[in-house]
Coordinates of C-alpha atoms in Angstrom, one line a residue:
X1254 CA -60.1 12.5 226.1
X1255 CA -63.6 12.0 227.8
X1256 CA -65.1 14.8 229.8
X1257 CA -68.4 14.3 231.8
X1258 CA -71.0 16.9 232.5
X1259 CA -74.4 15.5 233.7
X1260 CA -75.6 13.5 230.6
X1261 CA -73.0 14.7 228.0
X1262 CA -69.6 13.5 227.2
X1263 CA -66.6 14.2 224.9
X1264 CA -64.4 11.4 223.6
X1265 CA -61.2 11.9 221.6
X1266 CA -59.2 9.4 219.6
X1267 CA -55.6 9.7 218.8
X1268 CA -54.1 7.6 216.1
X1269 CA -51.1 7.1 213.7
X1270 CA -50.9 5.1 210.7
X1271 CA -47.9 4.2 208.3
X1272 CA -45.4 5.4 210.7
X1273 CA -42.7 3.3 208.8
X1274 CA -40.1 3.2 211.5
X1275 CA -40.0 6.8 212.4
X1276 CA -39.4 7.6 215.8
X1277 CA -36.6 10.2 215.5
X1278 CA -37.4 13.8 214.3
X1279 CA -34.8 13.3 211.5
X1280 CA -34.6 12.6 207.6
X1281 CA -32.0 9.9 207.4
X1282 CA -31.2 10.6 203.9
X1283 CA -29.9 14.0 204.7
X1284 CA -29.6 13.8 208.5
X1285 CA -31.6 16.9 208.8
X1286 CA -34.1 17.7 211.6
X1287 CA -37.6 17.1 210.6
X1288 CA -41.2 17.8 212.1
X1289 CA -42.1 14.2 212.3
X1290 CA -41.6 10.8 214.4
X1291 CA -43.2 9.2 217.4
X1292 CA -41.0 11.1 219.9
X1293 CA -43.1 14.3 219.0
X1294 CA -46.3 12.4 218.8
X1295 CA -45.5 11.0 222.5
X1296 CA -45.6 14.6 223.5
X1297 CA -49.1 15.0 222.0
X1298 CA -50.3 11.9 223.9
X1299 CA -48.9 12.9 227.3
X1300 CA -50.4 16.5 226.9
X1301 CA -53.7 15.0 226.1
X1302 CA -53.7 12.6 229.0
X1303 CA -52.9 15.4 231.3
X1304 CA -56.3 16.9 230.5
X1305 CA -58.1 13.8 231.1
X1306 CA -57.8 10.2 232.6
X1307 CA -59.5 8.8 229.6
X1308 CA -57.8 8.6 226.3
X1309 CA -57.9 6.2 223.3
X1310 CA -54.7 5.8 221.4
X1311 CA -54.3 3.5 218.4
X1312 CA -51.8 2.6 215.8
X1313 CA -53.0 1.4 212.3
X1314 CA -50.1 -0.5 210.9
X1315 CA -47.0 -0.4 208.7
X1316 CA -45.2 0.5 212.1
X1317 CA -42.0 -1.6 212.2
X1318 CA -40.4 -1.1 208.7
X1319 CA -39.2 1.9 206.6
X1320 CA -36.3 3.7 208.1
X1321 CA -32.5 2.9 208.2
X1322 CA -32.9 2.8 211.9
X1323 CA -35.1 -0.4 211.5
X1324 CA -32.8 -1.8 208.9
X1325 CA -29.9 -1.6 211.3
X1326 CA -31.8 -2.8 214.1
X1327 CA -32.7 -6.1 212.1
X1328 CA -29.3 -6.6 210.8
X1329 CA -27.5 -6.0 214.0
X1330 CA -29.5 -5.6 217.2
X1331 CA -32.3 -8.1 217.4
X1332 CA -31.1 -9.1 220.7
X1333 CA -32.7 -5.8 222.0
X1334 CA -36.2 -4.8 222.2
X1335 CA -37.9 -3.7 218.9
X1336 CA -37.4 0.1 218.9
X1337 CA -40.8 0.6 217.5
X1338 CA -42.6 -1.6 220.2
X1339 CA -40.5 -0.2 222.9
X1340 CA -41.8 3.3 221.7
X1341 CA -45.4 2.2 221.6
X1342 CA -45.2 0.5 224.9
X1343 CA -43.9 3.8 226.4
X1344 CA -46.6 5.8 224.7
X1345 CA -49.0 3.2 226.0
X1346 CA -51.2 2.8 223.3
X1347 CA -54.4 0.8 223.5
X1348 CA -54.1 -1.3 220.3
X1349 CA -52.2 -1.8 217.1
X1350 CA -53.2 -3.2 213.7
X1351 CA -51.2 -5.6 211.5
X1352 CA -49.9 -3.6 208.1
X1353 CA -48.8 -5.1 205.1
X1354 CA -45.2 -3.9 205.7
X1355 CA -45.1 -5.7 209.2
X1356 CA -44.2 -8.9 207.2
X1357 CA -41.2 -7.4 205.3
X1358 CA -38.8 -8.6 207.7
X1359 CA -39.9 -12.1 208.0
X1360 CA -42.1 -13.9 210.5
X1361 CA -39.5 -14.2 213.4
X1362 CA -39.1 -10.4 213.6
X1363 CA -42.8 -10.0 213.5
X1364 CA -43.5 -12.5 216.1
X1365 CA -40.8 -11.1 218.5
X1366 CA -42.5 -7.5 218.0
X1367 CA -45.9 -8.8 218.9
X1368 CA -44.6 -10.7 221.9
X1369 CA -42.9 -7.7 223.2
X1370 CA -45.9 -5.5 222.8
X1371 CA -47.9 -4.5 225.9
X1372 CA -51.1 -3.8 223.8
X1373 CA -53.1 -6.1 221.7
X1374 CA -52.7 -6.5 217.8
X1375 CA -56.0 -6.5 216.1
X1376 CA -56.3 -8.9 213.1
X1377 CA -59.7 -10.0 212.3
X1378 CA -58.9 -11.3 208.7
X1379 CA -55.4 -12.4 209.3
X1380 CA -56.0 -16.2 209.9
X1381 CA -53.9 -19.1 211.1
X1382 CA -54.6 -21.9 208.7
X1383 CA -54.1 -24.5 211.3
X1384 CA -56.4 -23.1 213.9
X1385 CA -58.8 -21.1 211.7
X1386 CA -58.4 -18.3 214.2
X1387 CA -56.8 -14.8 213.9
X1388 CA -53.1 -15.4 214.0
X1389 CA -51.7 -12.3 215.8
X1390 CA -54.4 -11.2 218.1
X1391 CA -58.0 -10.8 218.8
X1392 CA -60.4 -9.5 216.1
X1393 CA -61.5 -6.5 218.3
X1394 CA -61.1 -4.9 221.7
X1395 CA -63.5 -3.1 224.2
X1396 CA -62.8 0.0 226.0
X1397 CA -65.1 0.9 228.7
X1398 CA -64.9 4.5 230.2
X1399 CA -66.7 6.4 233.0
X1400 CA -70.4 6.5 233.0
X1401 CA -70.3 2.9 231.1
X1402 CA -69.6 4.6 227.8
X1403 CA -68.4 1.4 225.7
X1404 CA -66.3 1.7 222.6
X1405 CA -65.6 -1.4 220.2
X1406 CA -62.4 -1.3 218.1
X1407 CA -62.1 -3.9 215.4
X1408 CA -58.8 -4.3 213.3
X1409 CA -58.6 -5.4 209.8
X1410 CA -55.9 -5.5 207.1
X1411 CA -55.8 -5.3 203.3
X1412 CA -56.1 -8.9 202.2
X1413 CA -53.8 -8.2 199.1
X1414 CA -50.6 -8.9 201.1
X1415 CA -50.0 -12.2 199.2
X1416 CA -49.6 -10.1 196.0
X1417 CA -46.5 -8.4 197.5
X1418 CA -44.9 -10.4 200.2
X1419 CA -42.3 -13.2 200.0
X1420 CA -44.2 -16.6 200.3
X1421 CA -42.0 -17.8 203.2
X1422 CA -42.9 -14.7 205.2
X1423 CA -46.5 -15.5 205.2
X1424 CA -46.4 -19.3 205.3
X1425 CA -49.4 -20.8 207.1
X1426 CA -51.6 -17.5 206.8
X1427 CA -54.9 -17.0 205.3
X1428 CA -55.7 -13.6 204.5
X1429 CA -59.5 -13.2 204.2
X1430 CA -61.4 -10.6 202.4
X1431 CA -61.3 -7.5 204.4
X1432 CA -64.8 -6.3 203.4
X1433 CA -66.5 -9.5 203.7
X1434 CA -64.9 -10.2 207.2
X1435 CA -66.3 -6.8 208.3
X1436 CA -69.6 -7.6 207.2
X1437 CA -69.4 -10.8 209.5
X1438 CA -67.9 -9.0 212.6
X1439 CA -69.7 -5.7 212.8
X1440 CA -73.2 -7.2 213.3
X1441 CA -71.8 -9.8 215.7
X1442 CA -70.1 -7.0 217.8
X1443 CA -73.2 -4.9 217.7
X1444 CA -75.4 -7.6 218.8
X1445 CA -72.9 -9.2 221.4
X1446 CA -71.4 -6.2 222.8
X1447 CA -73.7 -3.4 222.1
X1448 CA -71.2 -0.7 222.1
X1449 CA -72.1 3.0 222.2
X1450 CA -69.4 3.6 219.5
X1451 CA -67.9 1.1 217.0
X1452 CA -64.6 2.0 215.4
X1453 CA -63.0 0.1 212.5
X1454 CA -59.1 0.4 212.2
X1455 CA -58.3 -0.6 208.7
X1456 CA -54.9 -0.9 207.3
X1457 CA -56.1 -0.1 203.8
X1458 CA -57.4 2.9 202.0
X1459 CA -60.1 4.1 199.6
X1460 CA -60.8 2.4 196.1
X1461 CA -63.4 5.3 195.1
X1462 CA -63.7 9.0 195.2
X1463 CA -65.4 10.2 198.5
X1464 CA -67.6 12.5 197.0
X1465 CA -68.9 10.7 193.7
X1466 CA -68.2 7.1 194.5
X1467 CA -66.4 6.7 191.2
X1468 CA -63.5 4.4 191.3
X1469 CA -60.1 5.9 191.5
X1470 CA -58.0 2.7 190.9
X1471 CA -58.5 -0.8 189.8
X1472 CA -60.9 -2.7 192.0
X1473 CA -58.6 -5.4 192.9
X1474 CA -59.6 -5.6 196.7
X1475 CA -56.4 -4.0 197.8
X1476 CA -58.4 -0.9 199.2
X1477 CA -62.0 -1.3 200.3
X1478 CA -62.7 1.6 202.5
X1479 CA -65.5 3.3 200.5
X1480 CA -67.6 0.0 200.3
X1481 CA -66.9 -0.5 204.0
X1482 CA -68.8 2.4 204.9
X1483 CA -72.0 1.0 203.5
X1484 CA -71.9 -1.6 206.3
X1485 CA -74.5 -0.6 208.9
X1486 CA -73.3 -0.2 212.4
X1487 CA -69.9 1.4 211.8
X1488 CA -69.4 4.9 213.2
X1489 CA -65.7 5.6 212.3
X1490 CA -63.4 4.3 209.8
X1491 CA -59.7 4.8 210.6
X1492 CA -57.6 4.2 207.4
X1493 CA -54.0 4.0 206.0
X1494 CA -52.0 2.3 203.7
X1495 CA -52.3 5.0 200.9
X1496 CA -50.3 7.8 202.6
X1497 CA -53.0 10.3 202.0
X1498 CA -54.4 12.9 204.3
X1499 CA -58.2 12.5 204.4
X1500 CA -61.0 13.6 206.6
X1501 CA -64.7 13.3 205.5
X1502 CA -68.0 11.3 205.6
X1503 CA -69.5 8.3 203.7
X1504 CA -72.9 7.1 204.5
X1505 CA -72.5 9.2 208.0
X1506 CA -69.3 7.1 208.6
X1507 CA -66.7 9.6 209.8
X1508 CA -63.4 8.7 207.7
X1509 CA -59.8 9.7 208.5
X1510 CA -56.4 9.0 207.1
X1511 CA -53.5 10.9 208.6
X1512 CA -50.5 10.6 206.0
X1513 CA -47.3 8.7 206.8
X1514 CA -44.1 8.7 208.5
X1515 CA -45.5 10.1 211.8
X1516 CA -45.4 13.6 210.3
X1517 CA -49.2 14.0 211.4
X1518 CA -51.7 12.1 213.5
X1519 CA -55.5 11.7 213.2
X1520 CA -57.6 13.0 216.1
X1521 CA -61.4 12.3 216.3
X1522 CA -63.7 14.1 218.6
X1523 CA -67.0 12.6 219.6
X1524 CA -69.8 14.2 221.6
X1525 CA -72.2 12.1 223.1
X1526 CA -75.6 12.4 225.1
X1527 CA -77.1 10.0 227.4
X1528 CA -80.7 9.3 226.5
X1529 CA -82.8 6.6 228.3
X1530 CA -79.7 5.1 229.9
X1531 CA -77.9 4.7 226.3
X1532 CA -75.1 7.0 225.0
X1533 CA -75.8 8.5 221.7
X1534 CA -73.3 10.1 219.2
X1535 CA -74.5 13.7 218.9
X1536 CA -71.6 14.8 216.6
X1537 CA -68.3 13.5 215.4
X1538 CA -65.3 15.4 213.9
X1539 CA -62.0 14.4 212.3
X1540 CA -58.7 16.4 212.1
X1541 CA -55.5 15.8 210.7
X1542 CA -52.7 17.4 213.2
X1543 CA -49.2 18.0 212.1
X1544 CA -46.4 17.8 214.5
X1545 CA -44.8 21.2 213.8
X1546 CA -43.9 23.1 216.9
X1547 CA -44.1 19.9 219.1
X1548 CA -41.1 19.2 221.3
X1549 CA -39.3 15.9 221.3
X1550 CA -40.4 13.6 224.4
X1551 CA -37.1 13.2 226.5
X1552 CA -38.1 9.7 227.7
X1553 CA -38.5 8.3 224.0
X1554 CA -35.2 10.3 223.0
X1555 CA -33.3 8.7 225.9
X1556 CA -34.7 5.2 225.1
X1557 CA -33.3 5.6 221.4
X1558 CA -30.2 7.1 222.1
X1559 CA -28.1 3.9 221.8
X1560 CA -29.5 2.5 218.6
X1561 CA -29.7 5.9 216.9
X1562 CA -26.1 6.5 217.7
X1563 CA -25.2 3.1 216.2
X1564 CA -27.5 3.6 213.3
X1565 CA -25.8 7.0 212.2
X1566 CA -22.2 5.4 212.7
X1567 CA -23.4 2.5 210.3
X1568 CA -24.9 5.1 207.9
X1569 CA -21.8 7.1 207.5
X1570 CA -19.6 4.3 206.8
X1571 CA -17.9 4.8 203.2
X1572 CA -18.8 1.6 201.2
X1573 CA -17.2 2.5 197.8
X1574 CA -16.5 5.0 195.2
X1575 CA -18.0 6.2 191.7
X1576 CA -16.0 7.1 188.8
X1577 CA -18.2 9.4 186.8
X1578 CA -21.7 10.6 187.7
X1579 CA -24.5 8.8 189.1
X1580 CA -26.3 11.6 190.7
X1581 CA -30.0 12.1 190.0
X1582 CA -31.2 15.7 189.5
X1583 CA -34.5 15.2 187.9
X1584 CA -36.4 12.1 188.6
X1585 CA -38.6 12.1 185.5
X1586 CA -35.5 12.3 183.2
X1587 CA -34.0 9.2 185.0
X1588 CA -37.1 7.3 184.0
X1589 CA -37.5 8.7 180.4
X1590 CA -34.0 8.4 179.5
X1591 CA -31.5 5.7 180.5
X1592 CA -29.5 6.6 183.8
X1593 CA -26.3 5.4 185.1
X1594 CA -27.6 4.8 188.5
X1595 CA -30.5 2.7 187.0
X1596 CA -27.9 0.8 185.1
X1597 CA -25.9 0.3 188.2
X1598 CA -28.9 -1.3 190.0
X1599 CA -29.4 -3.6 187.0
X1600 CA -26.0 -4.6 187.0
X1601 CA -26.0 -5.5 190.7
X1602 CA -29.2 -7.5 190.1
X1603 CA -27.8 -9.4 187.2
X1604 CA -24.5 -10.3 188.8
X1605 CA -26.2 -11.4 192.0
X1606 CA -28.7 -13.8 190.1
X1607 CA -26.9 -14.9 187.0
X1608 CA -29.8 -13.7 184.8
X1609 CA -29.0 -11.3 181.7
X1610 CA -32.4 -9.6 181.9
X1611 CA -33.2 -7.4 184.7
X1612 CA -36.1 -5.3 185.9
X1613 CA -35.9 -2.2 188.3
X1614 CA -37.5 1.1 189.1
X1615 CA -36.7 4.4 190.6
X1616 CA -38.4 3.9 193.9
X1617 CA -39.3 7.4 194.8
X1618 CA -38.8 11.0 193.7
X1619 CA -36.5 11.6 196.5
X1620 CA -33.7 9.4 195.2
X1621 CA -30.6 11.3 194.5
X1622 CA -28.4 8.5 193.0
X1623 CA -24.7 8.2 194.2
X1624 CA -22.0 10.8 194.3
X1625 CA -18.2 10.1 194.1
X1626 CA -18.2 8.6 197.6
X1627 CA -20.9 6.0 198.5
X1628 CA -21.9 5.6 202.1
X1629 CA -24.6 3.2 203.6
X1630 CA -26.7 6.4 204.2
X1631 CA -26.6 6.8 200.4
X1632 CA -27.6 3.1 199.8
X1633 CA -30.5 2.9 202.2
X1634 CA -32.0 6.3 201.0
X1635 CA -32.1 5.3 197.5
X1636 CA -33.1 1.7 198.2
X1637 CA -35.4 2.0 201.1
X1638 CA -37.3 -1.3 200.8
X1639 CA -36.0 -4.7 202.3
X1640 CA -36.7 -6.4 198.9
X1641 CA -35.1 -9.8 198.1
X1642 CA -34.3 -10.9 194.4
X1643 CA -36.2 -13.5 192.4
X1644 CA -35.4 -15.0 188.9
X1645 CA -38.6 -16.0 187.1
X1646 CA -39.0 -18.0 184.0
X1647 CA -41.2 -15.6 181.6
X1648 CA -42.4 -15.9 178.1
X1649 CA -42.1 -13.3 175.6
X1650 CA -45.5 -12.6 176.0
X1651 CA -45.3 -12.1 179.6
X1652 CA -42.4 -9.5 178.9
X1653 CA -44.4 -7.6 176.4
X1654 CA -47.3 -7.5 178.7
X1655 CA -45.2 -6.0 181.6
X1656 CA -43.6 -3.4 179.3
X1657 CA -47.0 -2.4 178.1
X1658 CA -48.1 -2.1 181.9
X1659 CA -45.1 0.1 182.6
X1660 CA -45.9 2.2 179.5
X1661 CA -49.1 3.2 181.0
X1662 CA -46.9 5.6 183.3
X1663 CA -46.9 8.1 180.5
X1664 CA -49.2 10.2 178.5
X1665 CA -49.0 13.1 176.1
X1666 CA -50.1 16.7 177.2
X1667 CA -52.1 19.2 175.2
X1668 CA -48.7 20.2 173.6
X1669 CA -47.8 16.6 172.7
X1670 CA -45.1 16.5 175.3
X1671 CA -44.7 13.2 177.3
X1672 CA -45.4 13.5 181.0
X1673 CA -46.4 11.5 183.9
X1674 CA -50.0 9.9 183.9
X1675 CA -51.9 11.3 186.8
X1676 CA -53.1 8.1 188.0
X1677 CA -49.4 7.4 188.9
X1678 CA -49.6 10.5 191.2
X1679 CA -53.1 10.6 192.6
X1680 CA -54.6 9.8 194.8
X1681 CA -51.3 8.0 195.9
X1682 CA -48.0 8.4 194.3
X1683 CA -46.9 5.3 192.6
X1684 CA -43.8 6.2 190.7
X1685 CA -42.2 2.8 191.8
X1686 CA -44.7 1.1 189.6
X1687 CA -42.9 2.3 186.5
X1688 CA -40.1 -0.4 185.6
X1689 CA -37.1 -0.1 183.4
X1690 CA -35.6 -3.2 181.7
X1691 CA -32.1 -4.1 181.1
X1692 CA -30.8 -6.9 178.7
X1693 CA -33.6 -6.0 176.0
X1694 CA -34.0 -3.2 173.8
X1695 CA -37.4 -1.4 173.2
X1696 CA -39.3 1.6 172.6
X1697 CA -42.3 3.1 174.2
X1698 CA -44.3 4.9 171.9
X1699 CA -46.7 7.2 174.1
X1700 CA -48.6 8.5 170.9
X1701 CA -50.0 4.9 170.5
X1702 CA -53.2 3.7 172.7
X1703 CA -52.4 2.1 176.1
X1704 CA -51.6 -1.6 175.5
X1705 CA -50.2 -1.0 172.0
X1706 CA -47.2 1.1 172.9
X1707 CA -44.1 -1.3 172.9
X1708 CA -42.1 -1.3 169.6
X1709 CA -38.8 -2.9 168.4
X1710 CA -38.6 -5.4 171.3
X1711 CA -35.6 -7.4 171.0
X1712 CA -33.1 -9.7 172.9
X1713 CA -29.5 -10.2 171.4
X1714 CA -30.6 -8.5 168.3
X1715 CA -33.6 -11.0 167.8
X1716 CA -37.1 -10.2 168.2
X1717 CA -38.6 -11.3 171.5
X1718 CA -40.7 -14.4 170.6
X1719 CA -44.2 -14.8 172.5
X1720 CA -43.6 -18.5 173.3
X1721 CA -40.0 -18.5 174.0
X1722 CA -38.9 -18.5 177.9
X1723 CA -36.4 -16.0 179.2
X1724 CA -35.0 -15.9 182.8
X1725 CA -35.7 -12.4 184.3
X1726 CA -34.5 -11.2 187.5
X1727 CA -36.6 -8.7 189.5
X1728 CA -37.5 -7.7 193.2
X1729 CA -39.9 -10.0 195.2
X1730 CA -42.4 -7.4 195.3
X1731 CA -42.8 -7.2 191.5
X1732 CA -42.2 -11.1 191.0
X1733 CA -45.4 -11.7 193.3
X1734 CA -47.3 -9.3 191.0
X1735 CA -47.3 -6.3 193.2
X1736 CA -48.3 -3.3 191.3
X1737 CA -50.9 -5.1 189.4
X1738 CA -48.1 -6.8 187.3
X1739 CA -50.4 -9.8 187.2
X1740 CA -48.5 -11.5 184.4
X1741 CA -45.7 -12.3 186.9
X1742 CA -48.0 -14.1 189.4
X1743 CA -47.3 -17.8 189.8
X1744 CA -44.7 -18.1 187.2
X1745 CA -42.0 -20.7 187.5
X1746 CA -39.2 -19.6 189.9
X1747 CA -35.7 -20.5 188.8
X1748 CA -33.8 -18.9 191.7
X1749 CA -34.5 -16.8 194.9
X1750 CA -31.7 -14.6 196.3
X1751 CA -32.5 -14.4 200.0
X1752 CA -30.6 -11.2 200.7
X1753 CA -32.2 -7.8 200.8
X1754 CA -31.2 -5.3 198.2
X1755 CA -29.1 -3.1 200.6
X1756 CA -26.9 -6.0 201.3
X1757 CA -26.6 -7.1 197.8
X1758 CA -25.3 -3.5 196.8
X1759 CA -23.2 -3.4 199.8
X1760 CA -21.4 -6.7 198.7
X1761 CA -21.2 -5.5 195.2
X1762 CA -19.1 -2.5 196.5
X1763 CA -17.0 -4.7 198.5
X1764 CA -16.0 -6.8 195.3
X1765 CA -15.3 -3.8 193.1
X1766 CA -14.8 -0.9 195.5
X1767 CA -14.8 1.7 192.7
X1768 CA -17.8 1.4 190.0
X1769 CA -17.6 3.2 186.8
X1770 CA -20.8 5.2 185.8
X1771 CA -22.0 3.6 182.4
X1772 CA -25.2 4.2 180.4
X1773 CA -26.4 1.6 177.6
X1774 CA -29.2 3.2 175.7
X1775 CA -31.3 0.1 175.4
X1776 CA -34.7 1.9 175.6
X1777 CA -36.2 5.1 174.6
X1778 CA -39.7 6.9 175.1
X1779 CA -41.0 8.9 172.2
X1780 CA -42.2 11.3 171.0
X1781 CA -39.3 13.6 172.4
X1782 CA -40.0 17.2 172.0
X1783 CA -37.8 20.1 173.1
X1784 CA -39.4 21.8 175.9
X1785 CA -37.1 24.6 176.4

C-alpha cells in the first residue's frame, strides 16, 4: 500500500509464486483442510486495499498446473473459464509472469489462460521466433502512483524450459538467456522510463549461496538469481521456481522467495523520500507471510463451488483394486529396495509403450502408494505431474551414465550407512531426480566414488554393451534431459505416447480391474547395514 505524508511515502508489494493450482484451502490427497490457497490470499489482498487505494499485487509464475482441480478442469471443463485465471482476475492482480509449468497442458490451454486474463503477462525473454518479440505479453509494465511515484516491473522466466517440456508445447518459441536479457532491459528501462523503483519478477531461483556466493547447484542456467543481483539498477528481485522461503540482500538488491502452493506470500515494504523532485528509496524490507488464521474469501469460494464439487466427485471414483500391498510407509525404503508400487508404474509404462526397459521415480515424499481400493484421488496424489511417455533409443553407455547419475542420490554417513545425499534435499528437495529402472539388473555400490558406482549391469542375463542400442520408456521430463540427465538429450525418439500418466494409469485399471502387487528384485543398493 502507499501512504503519503509530505515528502515521504510507503509502498507495499504483495506477491505469490508457484501457486500450482491451489485456490482451495485443502490437501487433495487427504481431503483435509489446509492453511493455503488463493481463497485465503484474496482476503489478505482485500484487507490491504482497504487500508489504501494503492497496492501492487503480482504473481511470479507456475500458476495453472499442480492440483487435481486443474487436471480435472483440463480433462472435462475447458469450455469454462480457467479457474486460476478467474481467481486472479477476481483478486485483480497487476501482472503475472510465465512459469515453466505454464506449458505443461499444451499451447492451447496456455493461450486460453492468457486471453482470459485481465492483467498482462510479462515475458521479456520468451520470444516468438516469427516476430522476434515477446510472445505472451510485454517485457515490462509501469505503475504510477500518487505524487508521481513510478514503479517499473519486468518479468523474466528461467530459459531452461526446453530441457523439460514437450517439444510440441513450445513450438515456435525461443527462450533467451534470462540473465543476458535482463542485462539488456534493465538499463533500457532505467534510461527510457526513469522509474523510482525497478522490480524484477523472475520465475527462477538462486544458483549460489546468498551469503558466500558459493555455487549450490550445477551452473546450468536454470537459476541465475544471484548473478542477476550484480546488474546495476535493480532494486528488488522477486523469485520463485525453487519452492524455497527466502528474504535477504545481495549487492543491496532486496531478494524474496515465498515458497509454494500459496501456503505463504511475499510482502515487500519500501519507504521513500522525495528529494529534489525525485523519489529515493530510504529503506526496504521483505517478509514471508503464512496464511494461517486467514479466513477464506467468500467470493472466491463461491466462484469455485461448481468445479470443486465436480473435482471431488471425480477424485472419489473407484478405479480399480489391489491384491496385496502397494502402500508406501517409508519413501527412502521404497527407493533403496524394490517396491511393488514402483514396479506397478514400470509395468504400466512398459505396456503402454511396448518397451521392455522402463525408468521411473518416486515423485515426492508424500506419495503413499495404493491401498486395496484405488480411486482417482489415489492416482493423482501419487502421480501429480501431467507427464507423457517417450521411448528413446539409448546406447548401453547412455544407460550406464544415467544410472551413475541416479546413484549420486546416495552417500554413506559417518557410520557407513546409506543415506540421502544432502544436495537432493537442499536448497530444494529433488527426490524425483533419483530414478529406478525395470527390465535390467544392476547394483549401486555407494562405497565407490561418484561416477563409478554401477556394478553388474545386465539385460536378459547379458552384460549391457556400451555400443548396443536399447529401447527405453521414460517420462517426457526426463527424456528431454530434465534433472540434468544430459545423456538423454537429443536421443532418437522411437515412439511418443501423447496421453498423460494419470490417464494411462486409469486405462490400465480399466483393462485389469484388479492388479496384483508384485516385486522383482532387479536392483540393489549396498552396503546394507542394520540400523536397528
